[in-house]
């Protein structure tokens, strides 16, 4: 850190940036030099094959060649495309990686840290929200059998991802589409959340940071999951962001959202049912998986106070995201139109304190009106 005094005995070490968490680089001392056909692993001796190399004969050929390459204590991992290359090309790739490692060591020995010894690769994580995945579904369907919701459901992983693959294999084998869809709907009914399920709320920031808002119980769920009512117990103390009302252990956070919704509408209640305000988060269309809901926060929020007043937060953050190229101007326009819709719903009473049915499900009585 700036201004920090280093131990005179401290050693300079060679590290590699392997990824970023938000804007913070994550470093590793286990360097990897990646080529088109192979990856050199200087501090991890041994030879590995990509899991995608399933042809035993081709795998044996690569392992046999590895023994002739004079790797010493260097490790090597053959990439899947190595099976398509000839021996001369494979040898040339490994020799190039070894030279690259030698050059890196020479630069390290003469450099004074901290110093960049080699440029990284330009890699971008692209977040594909639900509507983009739906477009990919249609493109995929134009060339091969594709279950509706393919990309969203595959991203859920687990049994659901396996079920997608199985259903599409059945379609490819000629099973009637109506029959496959009926079978797949049974899987969805079994795997997807229903009343009483517990879900983790994954709140993804524009910089890629994933915030777990905690585990919520599904209080109510429509058959198509377009309407979800979730409840979380508050454990910490403080003030609710944007609302300024007191946050106390035992409070309840009641969230209304649903599959494809651009809102997460969370109302906060005291243990006795006292209304503490509503926070409306604007986000990419919500994706629902068996164990979580997930969305990307689009910066702007709307807060409804207990006295009925409201305010819009962080419009400048949305504009900044557009200027930086993180999101498009078109998406920002969609967000602001949704903000206008939220405000109309507040003014017309569609967004506000939870209704009597929700309070009853929570075991709370609707507070009596005073005055």
mmCIF file of C-alpha atoms in Angstrom:
data_model
loop_
_atom_site.group_PDB
_atom_site.id
_atom_site.type_symbol
_atom_site.label_atom_id
_atom_site.label_comp_id
_atom_site.label_asym_id
_atom_site.label_seq_id
_atom_site.Cartn_x
_atom_site.Cartn_y
_atom_site.Cartn_z
ATOM 1 C CA UNK A 1 0.000 0.000 0.000
ATOM 2 C CA UNK A 2 1.095 3.596 -0.524
ATOM 3 C CA UNK A 3 3.322 4.745 2.329
ATOM 4 C CA UNK A 4 3.664 1.268 3.795
ATOM 5 C CA UNK A 5 7.144 0.358 5.023
ATOM 6 C CA UNK A 6 8.373 -2.988 3.751
ATOM 7 C CA UNK A 7 10.380 -5.425 5.812
ATOM 8 C CA UNK A 8 14.053 -5.140 4.725
ATOM 9 C CA UNK A 9 14.051 -8.930 4.429
ATOM 10 C CA UNK A 10 10.952 -8.956 2.213
ATOM 11 C CA UNK A 11 11.450 -10.694 -1.110
ATOM 12 C CA UNK A 12 10.152 -9.614 -4.466
ATOM 13 C CA UNK A 13 8.005 -12.332 -5.976
ATOM 14 C CA UNK A 14 6.748 -13.073 -9.453
ATOM 15 C CA UNK A 15 2.953 -13.035 -9.659
ATOM 16 C CA UNK A 16 0.255 -13.060 -12.295
ATOM 17 C CA UNK A 17 -3.092 -11.276 -12.342
ATOM 18 C CA UNK A 18 -5.581 -14.104 -12.763
ATOM 19 C CA UNK A 19 -8.854 -12.199 -12.478
ATOM 20 C CA UNK A 20 -10.536 -9.136 -11.026
ATOM 21 C CA UNK A 21 -13.127 -8.985 -8.280
ATOM 22 C CA UNK A 22 -14.763 -5.670 -9.003
ATOM 23 C CA UNK A 23 -11.753 -3.410 -9.551
ATOM 24 C CA UNK A 24 -9.454 -5.399 -7.251
ATOM 25 C CA UNK A 25 -6.888 -7.656 -8.973
ATOM 26 C CA UNK A 26 -6.504 -11.215 -7.685
ATOM 27 C CA UNK A 27 -2.902 -12.454 -7.902
ATOM 28 C CA UNK A 28 -1.357 -15.917 -8.042
ATOM 29 C CA UNK A 29 2.229 -17.161 -7.716
ATOM 30 C CA UNK A 30 1.327 -20.180 -9.869
ATOM 31 C CA UNK A 31 1.969 -18.604 -13.248
ATOM 32 C CA UNK A 32 0.536 -19.949 -16.476
ATOM 33 C CA UNK A 33 1.698 -19.047 -19.974
ATOM 34 C CA UNK A 34 -1.122 -19.786 -22.379
ATOM 35 C CA UNK A 35 -0.621 -20.660 -26.001
ATOM 36 C CA UNK A 36 -3.047 -21.715 -28.695
ATOM 37 C CA UNK A 37 -2.343 -25.427 -28.248
ATOM 38 C CA UNK A 38 -0.870 -25.703 -24.761
ATOM 39 C CA UNK A 39 -0.418 -23.942 -21.428
ATOM 40 C CA UNK A 40 2.975 -23.916 -19.702
ATOM 41 C CA UNK A 41 2.799 -24.194 -15.887
ATOM 42 C CA UNK A 42 6.318 -23.368 -14.630
ATOM 43 C CA UNK A 43 5.692 -24.166 -10.957
ATOM 44 C CA UNK A 44 3.410 -27.197 -11.394
ATOM 45 C CA UNK A 45 5.413 -30.124 -12.810
ATOM 46 C CA UNK A 46 3.594 -32.820 -14.747
ATOM 47 C CA UNK A 47 1.534 -33.189 -17.894
ATOM 48 C CA UNK A 48 -2.234 -32.722 -18.061
ATOM 49 C CA UNK A 49 -4.827 -33.009 -20.805
ATOM 50 C CA UNK A 50 -7.890 -30.860 -21.312
ATOM 51 C CA UNK A 51 -11.026 -32.624 -20.112
ATOM 52 C CA UNK A 52 -12.395 -32.119 -23.604
ATOM 53 C CA UNK A 53 -9.821 -34.526 -25.022
ATOM 54 C CA UNK A 54 -11.836 -37.751 -24.906
ATOM 55 C CA UNK A 55 -10.249 -39.699 -27.781
ATOM 56 C CA UNK A 56 -7.956 -42.202 -26.031
ATOM 57 C CA UNK A 57 -5.696 -42.693 -29.040
ATOM 58 C CA UNK A 58 -5.103 -38.955 -29.489
ATOM 59 C CA UNK A 59 -4.595 -38.536 -25.740
ATOM 60 C CA UNK A 60 -1.947 -41.267 -25.765
ATOM 61 C CA UNK A 61 -0.172 -39.540 -28.678
ATOM 62 C CA UNK A 62 0.028 -36.269 -26.754
ATOM 63 C CA UNK A 63 1.323 -37.972 -23.613
ATOM 64 C CA UNK A 64 3.956 -39.831 -25.618
ATOM 65 C CA UNK A 65 5.116 -36.595 -27.247
ATOM 66 C CA UNK A 66 5.259 -34.893 -23.836
ATOM 67 C CA UNK A 67 7.950 -37.319 -22.721
ATOM 68 C CA UNK A 68 10.212 -36.170 -25.557
ATOM 69 C CA UNK A 69 9.979 -32.425 -24.904
ATOM 70 C CA UNK A 70 12.621 -32.015 -22.152
ATOM 71 C CA UNK A 71 10.277 -30.148 -19.851
ATOM 72 C CA UNK A 72 12.404 -30.624 -16.734
ATOM 73 C CA UNK A 73 10.407 -29.251 -13.797
ATOM 74 C CA UNK A 74 8.014 -27.346 -16.023
ATOM 75 C CA UNK A 75 4.383 -28.410 -16.169
ATOM 76 C CA UNK A 76 2.348 -28.619 -19.357
ATOM 77 C CA UNK A 77 -1.356 -28.800 -20.093
ATOM 78 C CA UNK A 78 -2.489 -29.684 -23.590
ATOM 79 C CA UNK A 79 -5.520 -27.721 -24.764
ATOM 80 C CA UNK A 80 -8.353 -29.407 -26.658
ATOM 81 C CA UNK A 81 -7.308 -28.050 -30.056
ATOM 82 C CA UNK A 82 -3.921 -29.803 -29.693
ATOM 83 C CA UNK A 83 -5.494 -33.016 -31.034
ATOM 84 C CA UNK A 84 -5.894 -31.325 -34.424
ATOM 85 C CA UNK A 85 -2.225 -30.292 -34.729
ATOM 86 C CA UNK A 86 0.734 -32.225 -36.078
ATOM 87 C CA UNK A 87 3.808 -33.109 -34.021
ATOM 88 C CA UNK A 88 5.969 -30.392 -35.552
ATOM 89 C CA UNK A 89 3.406 -27.702 -34.722
ATOM 90 C CA UNK A 90 3.028 -29.013 -31.167
ATOM 91 C CA UNK A 91 6.794 -29.029 -30.598
ATOM 92 C CA UNK A 92 7.097 -25.484 -31.943
ATOM 93 C CA UNK A 93 4.351 -24.296 -29.586
ATOM 94 C CA UNK A 94 6.048 -25.753 -26.510
ATOM 95 C CA UNK A 95 9.463 -24.369 -27.494
ATOM 96 C CA UNK A 96 7.935 -20.925 -27.952
ATOM 97 C CA UNK A 97 6.345 -21.083 -24.484
ATOM 98 C CA UNK A 98 9.656 -22.187 -22.934
ATOM 99 C CA UNK A 99 11.449 -19.241 -24.566
ATOM 100 C CA UNK A 100 8.718 -16.915 -23.308
ATOM 101 C CA UNK A 101 9.284 -18.251 -19.779
ATOM 102 C CA UNK A 102 13.051 -17.767 -20.001
ATOM 103 C CA UNK A 103 12.586 -14.188 -21.206
ATOM 104 C CA UNK A 104 10.147 -13.500 -18.372
ATOM 105 C CA UNK A 105 12.637 -14.801 -15.797
ATOM 106 C CA UNK A 106 15.366 -12.579 -17.254
ATOM 107 C CA UNK A 107 13.133 -9.506 -17.024
ATOM 108 C CA UNK A 108 12.199 -10.426 -13.459
ATOM 109 C CA UNK A 109 15.828 -10.760 -12.353
ATOM 110 C CA UNK A 110 16.716 -7.286 -13.635
ATOM 111 C CA UNK A 111 13.510 -5.433 -12.689
ATOM 112 C CA UNK A 112 12.790 -3.526 -9.503
ATOM 113 C CA UNK A 113 9.298 -4.180 -8.221
ATOM 114 C CA UNK A 114 6.554 -3.450 -8.456
ATOM 115 C CA UNK A 115 6.872 -3.692 -12.242
ATOM 116 C CA UNK A 116 4.865 -5.053 -15.149
ATOM 117 C CA UNK A 117 6.964 -7.694 -16.890
ATOM 118 C CA UNK A 118 4.526 -8.754 -19.586
ATOM 119 C CA UNK A 119 1.212 -7.412 -20.855
ATOM 120 C CA UNK A 120 -1.938 -9.334 -20.109
ATOM 121 C CA UNK A 121 -4.578 -10.355 -22.556
ATOM 122 C CA UNK A 122 -7.573 -8.144 -23.180
ATOM 123 C CA UNK A 123 -10.385 -10.148 -21.628
ATOM 124 C CA UNK A 124 -13.870 -8.857 -20.945
ATOM 125 C CA UNK A 125 -16.646 -10.442 -18.929
ATOM 126 C CA UNK A 126 -19.861 -9.795 -20.824
ATOM 127 C CA UNK A 127 -23.045 -10.063 -18.789
ATOM 128 C CA UNK A 128 -25.887 -11.403 -20.907
ATOM 129 C CA UNK A 129 -29.212 -10.476 -19.310
ATOM 130 C CA UNK A 130 -32.335 -12.526 -19.812
ATOM 131 C CA UNK A 131 -33.464 -10.826 -23.028
ATOM 132 C CA UNK A 132 -30.068 -11.374 -24.647
ATOM 133 C CA UNK A 133 -30.228 -15.044 -23.666
ATOM 134 C CA UNK A 134 -33.686 -15.299 -25.223
ATOM 135 C CA UNK A 135 -32.260 -13.895 -28.463
ATOM 136 C CA UNK A 136 -29.479 -16.477 -28.305
ATOM 137 C CA UNK A 137 -32.142 -19.156 -27.834
ATOM 138 C CA UNK A 138 -33.781 -18.151 -31.115
ATOM 139 C CA UNK A 139 -30.440 -18.133 -32.954
ATOM 140 C CA UNK A 140 -29.554 -21.564 -31.569
ATOM 141 C CA UNK A 141 -33.013 -22.893 -32.462
ATOM 142 C CA UNK A 142 -32.373 -21.958 -36.104
ATOM 143 C CA UNK A 143 -29.592 -24.555 -36.328
ATOM 144 C CA UNK A 144 -30.420 -27.264 -33.759
ATOM 145 C CA UNK A 145 -33.206 -28.438 -31.407
ATOM 146 C CA UNK A 146 -33.490 -25.932 -28.551
ATOM 147 C CA UNK A 147 -35.674 -25.935 -25.454
ATOM 148 C CA UNK A 148 -37.268 -22.508 -24.730
ATOM 149 C CA UNK A 149 -35.190 -20.810 -22.047
ATOM 150 C CA UNK A 150 -32.109 -22.878 -22.962
ATOM 151 C CA UNK A 151 -29.455 -20.313 -21.989
ATOM 152 C CA UNK A 152 -31.158 -19.129 -18.794
ATOM 153 C CA UNK A 153 -31.789 -22.680 -17.603
ATOM 154 C CA UNK A 154 -28.303 -23.928 -18.517
ATOM 155 C CA UNK A 155 -26.845 -21.074 -16.472
ATOM 156 C CA UNK A 156 -28.678 -22.472 -13.425
ATOM 157 C CA UNK A 157 -26.461 -25.560 -13.580
ATOM 158 C CA UNK A 158 -27.170 -28.781 -11.704
ATOM 159 C CA UNK A 159 -30.048 -31.088 -12.571
ATOM 160 C CA UNK A 160 -31.822 -28.415 -14.571
ATOM 161 C CA UNK A 161 -28.877 -27.992 -16.954
ATOM 162 C CA UNK A 162 -28.690 -31.777 -17.358
ATOM 163 C CA UNK A 163 -32.422 -31.908 -18.077
ATOM 164 C CA UNK A 164 -32.027 -29.297 -20.834
ATOM 165 C CA UNK A 165 -29.352 -31.412 -22.521
ATOM 166 C CA UNK A 166 -31.454 -34.576 -22.234
ATOM 167 C CA UNK A 167 -34.570 -32.893 -23.622
ATOM 168 C CA UNK A 168 -32.666 -31.542 -26.610
ATOM 169 C CA UNK A 169 -31.135 -34.954 -27.288
ATOM 170 C CA UNK A 170 -34.638 -36.434 -27.369
ATOM 171 C CA UNK A 171 -35.709 -33.752 -29.846
ATOM 172 C CA UNK A 172 -32.665 -34.487 -32.008
ATOM 173 C CA UNK A 173 -33.557 -38.187 -31.949
ATOM 174 C CA UNK A 174 -37.003 -37.404 -33.339
ATOM 175 C CA UNK A 175 -39.285 -37.500 -30.299
ATOM 176 C CA UNK A 176 -42.383 -35.347 -30.770
ATOM 177 C CA UNK A 177 -41.873 -31.790 -29.545
ATOM 178 C CA UNK A 178 -45.148 -31.826 -27.565
ATOM 179 C CA UNK A 179 -44.062 -34.968 -25.715
ATOM 180 C CA UNK A 180 -40.605 -33.587 -24.913
ATOM 181 C CA UNK A 181 -42.043 -30.296 -23.674
ATOM 182 C CA UNK A 182 -44.516 -32.133 -21.450
ATOM 183 C CA UNK A 183 -41.699 -34.183 -19.918
ATOM 184 C CA UNK A 184 -39.568 -31.078 -19.466
ATOM 185 C CA UNK A 185 -42.409 -29.185 -17.783
ATOM 186 C CA UNK A 186 -42.567 -31.977 -15.210
ATOM 187 C CA UNK A 187 -38.869 -31.398 -14.471
ATOM 188 C CA UNK A 188 -39.465 -27.660 -14.113
ATOM 189 C CA UNK A 189 -42.370 -28.228 -11.733
ATOM 190 C CA UNK A 190 -40.181 -30.489 -9.626
ATOM 191 C CA UNK A 191 -37.016 -28.360 -9.649
ATOM 192 C CA UNK A 192 -38.170 -24.741 -9.710
ATOM 193 C CA UNK A 193 -39.120 -22.771 -6.573
ATOM 194 C CA UNK A 194 -42.578 -22.970 -5.052
ATOM 195 C CA UNK A 195 -44.232 -21.826 -1.835
ATOM 196 C CA UNK A 196 -41.943 -22.708 1.073
ATOM 197 C CA UNK A 197 -38.765 -22.920 -1.026
ATOM 198 C CA UNK A 198 -35.687 -21.033 0.115
ATOM 199 C CA UNK A 199 -33.805 -18.873 -2.389
ATOM 200 C CA UNK A 200 -30.582 -16.889 -2.320
ATOM 201 C CA UNK A 201 -30.954 -13.401 -3.804
ATOM 202 C CA UNK A 202 -27.923 -12.685 -6.034
ATOM 203 C CA UNK A 203 -27.516 -8.948 -6.629
ATOM 204 C CA UNK A 204 -24.895 -8.422 -9.358
ATOM 205 C CA UNK A 205 -23.239 -5.001 -9.645
ATOM 206 C CA UNK A 206 -22.170 -3.512 -12.972
ATOM 207 C CA UNK A 207 -18.510 -4.115 -12.090
ATOM 208 C CA UNK A 208 -19.222 -7.852 -11.773
ATOM 209 C CA UNK A 209 -19.310 -8.005 -7.985
ATOM 210 C CA UNK A 210 -21.927 -10.486 -6.764
ATOM 211 C CA UNK A 211 -23.655 -9.543 -3.512
ATOM 212 C CA UNK A 212 -25.702 -12.171 -1.704
ATOM 213 C CA UNK A 213 -28.615 -10.341 -0.118
ATOM 214 C CA UNK A 214 -29.335 -13.368 2.029
ATOM 215 C CA UNK A 215 -31.663 -16.330 1.923
ATOM 216 C CA UNK A 216 -35.363 -15.688 1.476
ATOM 217 C CA UNK A 217 -38.401 -17.902 1.894
ATOM 218 C CA UNK A 218 -40.909 -18.030 -0.944
ATOM 219 C CA UNK A 219 -44.166 -16.849 0.574
ATOM 220 C CA UNK A 220 -46.077 -17.083 -2.683
ATOM 221 C CA UNK A 221 -45.279 -18.121 -6.263
ATOM 222 C CA UNK A 222 -47.440 -18.139 -9.384
ATOM 223 C CA UNK A 223 -47.316 -21.217 -11.609
ATOM 224 C CA UNK A 224 -45.281 -19.401 -14.266
ATOM 225 C CA UNK A 225 -43.073 -17.702 -11.616
ATOM 226 C CA UNK A 226 -43.971 -14.266 -12.993
ATOM 227 C CA UNK A 227 -45.023 -13.346 -9.449
ATOM 228 C CA UNK A 228 -42.876 -14.134 -6.432
ATOM 229 C CA UNK A 229 -43.301 -12.903 -2.873
ATOM 230 C CA UNK A 230 -40.158 -13.441 -0.797
ATOM 231 C CA UNK A 231 -39.526 -12.767 2.875
ATOM 232 C CA UNK A 232 -36.220 -12.362 4.710
ATOM 233 C CA UNK A 233 -35.521 -11.861 8.388
ATOM 234 C CA UNK A 234 -33.313 -8.859 9.185
ATOM 235 C CA UNK A 235 -30.537 -9.565 11.680
ATOM 236 C CA UNK A 236 -28.362 -6.442 11.807
ATOM 237 C CA UNK A 237 -28.869 -2.934 13.131
ATOM 238 C CA UNK A 238 -28.475 0.427 11.428
ATOM 239 C CA UNK A 239 -30.460 2.482 8.927
ATOM 240 C CA UNK A 240 -32.103 1.311 5.706
ATOM 241 C CA UNK A 241 -30.312 2.713 2.649
ATOM 242 C CA UNK A 242 -32.225 5.528 1.021
ATOM 243 C CA UNK A 243 -35.046 5.352 3.551
ATOM 244 C CA UNK A 244 -33.216 6.447 6.680
ATOM 245 C CA UNK A 245 -35.567 4.424 8.899
ATOM 246 C CA UNK A 246 -34.203 2.270 11.681
ATOM 247 C CA UNK A 247 -33.043 -1.246 10.836
ATOM 248 C CA UNK A 248 -33.524 -3.657 13.740
ATOM 249 C CA UNK A 249 -33.119 -7.408 14.321
ATOM 250 C CA UNK A 250 -36.435 -9.143 13.753
ATOM 251 C CA UNK A 251 -37.572 -6.776 10.996
ATOM 252 C CA UNK A 252 -38.987 -8.429 7.887
ATOM 253 C CA UNK A 253 -38.013 -7.622 4.295
ATOM 254 C CA UNK A 254 -40.889 -8.538 1.967
ATOM 255 C CA UNK A 255 -39.863 -8.519 -1.705
ATOM 256 C CA UNK A 256 -42.131 -8.624 -4.754
ATOM 257 C CA UNK A 257 -40.593 -9.607 -8.072
ATOM 258 C CA UNK A 258 -40.909 -12.365 -10.657
ATOM 259 C CA UNK A 259 -39.410 -14.058 -13.664
ATOM 260 C CA UNK A 260 -38.516 -11.356 -16.196
ATOM 261 C CA UNK A 261 -39.354 -8.446 -13.884
ATOM 262 C CA UNK A 262 -37.156 -5.339 -13.976
ATOM 263 C CA UNK A 263 -38.011 -4.568 -10.353
ATOM 264 C CA UNK A 264 -37.258 -5.925 -6.923
ATOM 265 C CA UNK A 265 -39.770 -4.138 -4.682
ATOM 266 C CA UNK A 266 -38.779 -4.603 -1.033
ATOM 267 C CA UNK A 267 -40.901 -3.324 1.838
ATOM 268 C CA UNK A 268 -39.492 -3.293 5.362
ATOM 269 C CA UNK A 269 -41.679 -4.097 8.346
ATOM 270 C CA UNK A 270 -40.987 -4.035 12.049
ATOM 271 C CA UNK A 271 -41.576 -7.202 14.063
ATOM 272 C CA UNK A 272 -44.993 -5.789 14.999
ATOM 273 C CA UNK A 273 -45.873 -4.984 11.375
ATOM 274 C CA UNK A 274 -44.903 -1.294 11.489
ATOM 275 C CA UNK A 275 -44.206 -0.095 7.949
ATOM 276 C CA UNK A 276 -40.680 1.317 7.515
ATOM 277 C CA UNK A 277 -40.689 2.100 3.796
ATOM 278 C CA UNK A 278 -40.263 0.487 0.381
ATOM 279 C CA UNK A 279 -37.095 0.305 -1.713
ATOM 280 C CA UNK A 280 -37.552 -0.377 -5.447
ATOM 281 C CA UNK A 281 -34.419 -1.713 -7.125
ATOM 282 C CA UNK A 282 -34.264 -1.384 -10.931
ATOM 283 C CA UNK A 283 -32.473 -4.281 -12.596
ATOM 284 C CA UNK A 284 -32.128 -6.471 -15.656
ATOM 285 C CA UNK A 285 -35.019 -8.950 -16.027
ATOM 286 C CA UNK A 286 -34.925 -11.359 -13.092
ATOM 287 C CA UNK A 287 -33.723 -14.903 -13.756
ATOM 288 C CA UNK A 288 -35.092 -17.663 -11.540
ATOM 289 C CA UNK A 289 -33.203 -20.866 -10.738
ATOM 290 C CA UNK A 290 -34.044 -23.700 -8.324
ATOM 291 C CA UNK A 291 -31.929 -22.214 -5.533
ATOM 292 C CA UNK A 292 -31.644 -18.513 -6.366
ATOM 293 C CA UNK A 293 -32.899 -15.492 -8.205
ATOM 294 C CA UNK A 294 -30.369 -13.374 -10.050
ATOM 295 C CA UNK A 295 -30.300 -9.973 -11.712
ATOM 296 C CA UNK A 296 -27.885 -7.149 -12.536
ATOM 297 C CA UNK A 297 -28.428 -3.922 -10.624
ATOM 298 C CA UNK A 298 -28.934 -0.985 -13.004
ATOM 299 C CA UNK A 299 -27.979 1.678 -10.441
ATOM 300 C CA UNK A 300 -31.223 3.657 -10.226
ATOM 301 C CA UNK A 301 -33.577 3.057 -7.283
ATOM 302 C CA UNK A 302 -36.827 4.562 -6.056
ATOM 303 C CA UNK A 303 -37.536 4.961 -2.328
ATOM 304 C CA UNK A 304 -41.018 5.288 -0.837
ATOM 305 C CA UNK A 305 -41.064 6.714 2.686
ATOM 306 C CA UNK A 306 -43.552 5.740 5.405
ATOM 307 C CA UNK A 307 -45.192 9.174 5.053
ATOM 308 C CA UNK A 308 -45.920 8.564 1.343
ATOM 309 C CA UNK A 309 -43.181 10.792 -0.090
ATOM 310 C CA UNK A 310 -40.745 9.280 -2.578
ATOM 311 C CA UNK A 311 -37.428 10.015 -4.255
ATOM 312 C CA UNK A 312 -35.304 8.670 -7.109
ATOM 313 C CA UNK A 313 -31.707 7.732 -6.280
ATOM 314 C CA UNK A 314 -28.482 7.418 -8.285
ATOM 315 C CA UNK A 315 -29.554 8.694 -11.709
ATOM 316 C CA UNK A 316 -26.031 10.122 -12.029
ATOM 317 C CA UNK A 317 -24.590 6.622 -11.565
ATOM 318 C CA UNK A 318 -26.676 5.402 -14.493
ATOM 319 C CA UNK A 319 -25.422 8.263 -16.676
ATOM 320 C CA UNK A 320 -21.852 7.471 -15.639
ATOM 321 C CA UNK A 321 -22.323 3.816 -16.626
ATOM 322 C CA UNK A 322 -23.463 4.941 -20.084
ATOM 323 C CA UNK A 323 -20.504 7.324 -20.460
ATOM 324 C CA UNK A 324 -18.091 4.530 -19.503
ATOM 325 C CA UNK A 325 -19.691 2.168 -22.022
ATOM 326 C CA UNK A 326 -20.773 -0.323 -19.363
ATOM 327 C CA UNK A 327 -24.370 -0.205 -20.551
ATOM 328 C CA UNK A 328 -25.971 1.244 -23.668
ATOM 329 C CA UNK A 329 -27.905 4.476 -23.898
ATOM 330 C CA UNK A 330 -30.859 2.408 -25.125
ATOM 331 C CA UNK A 331 -30.851 0.334 -21.936
ATOM 332 C CA UNK A 332 -30.589 3.492 -19.833
ATOM 333 C CA UNK A 333 -33.703 4.824 -21.594
ATOM 334 C CA UNK A 334 -35.540 1.593 -20.763
ATOM 335 C CA UNK A 335 -34.507 1.960 -17.114
ATOM 336 C CA UNK A 336 -35.750 5.548 -16.868
ATOM 337 C CA UNK A 337 -39.081 4.577 -18.440
ATOM 338 C CA UNK A 338 -39.361 1.867 -15.788
ATOM 339 C CA UNK A 339 -38.637 4.508 -13.134
ATOM 340 C CA UNK A 340 -41.538 6.573 -14.499
ATOM 341 C CA UNK A 341 -43.735 3.473 -14.323
ATOM 342 C CA UNK A 342 -42.707 2.852 -10.697
ATOM 343 C CA UNK A 343 -43.589 6.440 -9.771
ATOM 344 C CA UNK A 344 -47.028 6.086 -11.400
ATOM 345 C CA UNK A 345 -47.579 2.864 -9.462
ATOM 346 C CA UNK A 346 -46.620 4.615 -6.220
ATOM 347 C CA UNK A 347 -48.962 7.533 -6.899
ATOM 348 C CA UNK A 348 -51.819 5.179 -7.809
ATOM 349 C CA UNK A 349 -51.248 2.912 -4.797
ATOM 350 C CA UNK A 350 -49.928 -0.174 -6.596
ATOM 351 C CA UNK A 351 -46.523 0.088 -4.893
ATOM 352 C CA UNK A 352 -46.461 0.568 -1.148
ATOM 353 C CA UNK A 353 -46.988 -1.290 2.111
ATOM 354 C CA UNK A 354 -47.733 -5.029 1.768
ATOM 355 C CA UNK A 355 -51.433 -5.814 1.426
ATOM 356 C CA UNK A 356 -53.639 -7.620 3.961
ATOM 357 C CA UNK A 357 -53.091 -11.012 2.280
ATOM 358 C CA UNK A 358 -49.313 -10.744 2.670
ATOM 359 C CA UNK A 359 -49.588 -9.502 6.253
ATOM 360 C CA UNK A 360 -51.893 -12.404 7.054
ATOM 361 C CA UNK A 361 -49.447 -14.892 5.529
ATOM 362 C CA UNK A 362 -46.742 -13.378 7.740
ATOM 363 C CA UNK A 363 -48.904 -13.728 10.817
ATOM 364 C CA UNK A 364 -49.252 -9.962 11.179
ATOM 365 C CA UNK A 365 -52.429 -7.962 11.537
ATOM 366 C CA UNK A 366 -52.889 -4.896 9.373
ATOM 367 C CA UNK A 367 -52.270 -1.861 11.589
ATOM 368 C CA UNK A 368 -55.393 0.107 12.402
ATOM 369 C CA UNK A 369 -55.653 3.546 10.841
ATOM 370 C CA UNK A 370 -55.415 6.432 13.283
ATOM 371 C CA UNK A 371 -57.069 9.789 13.130
#
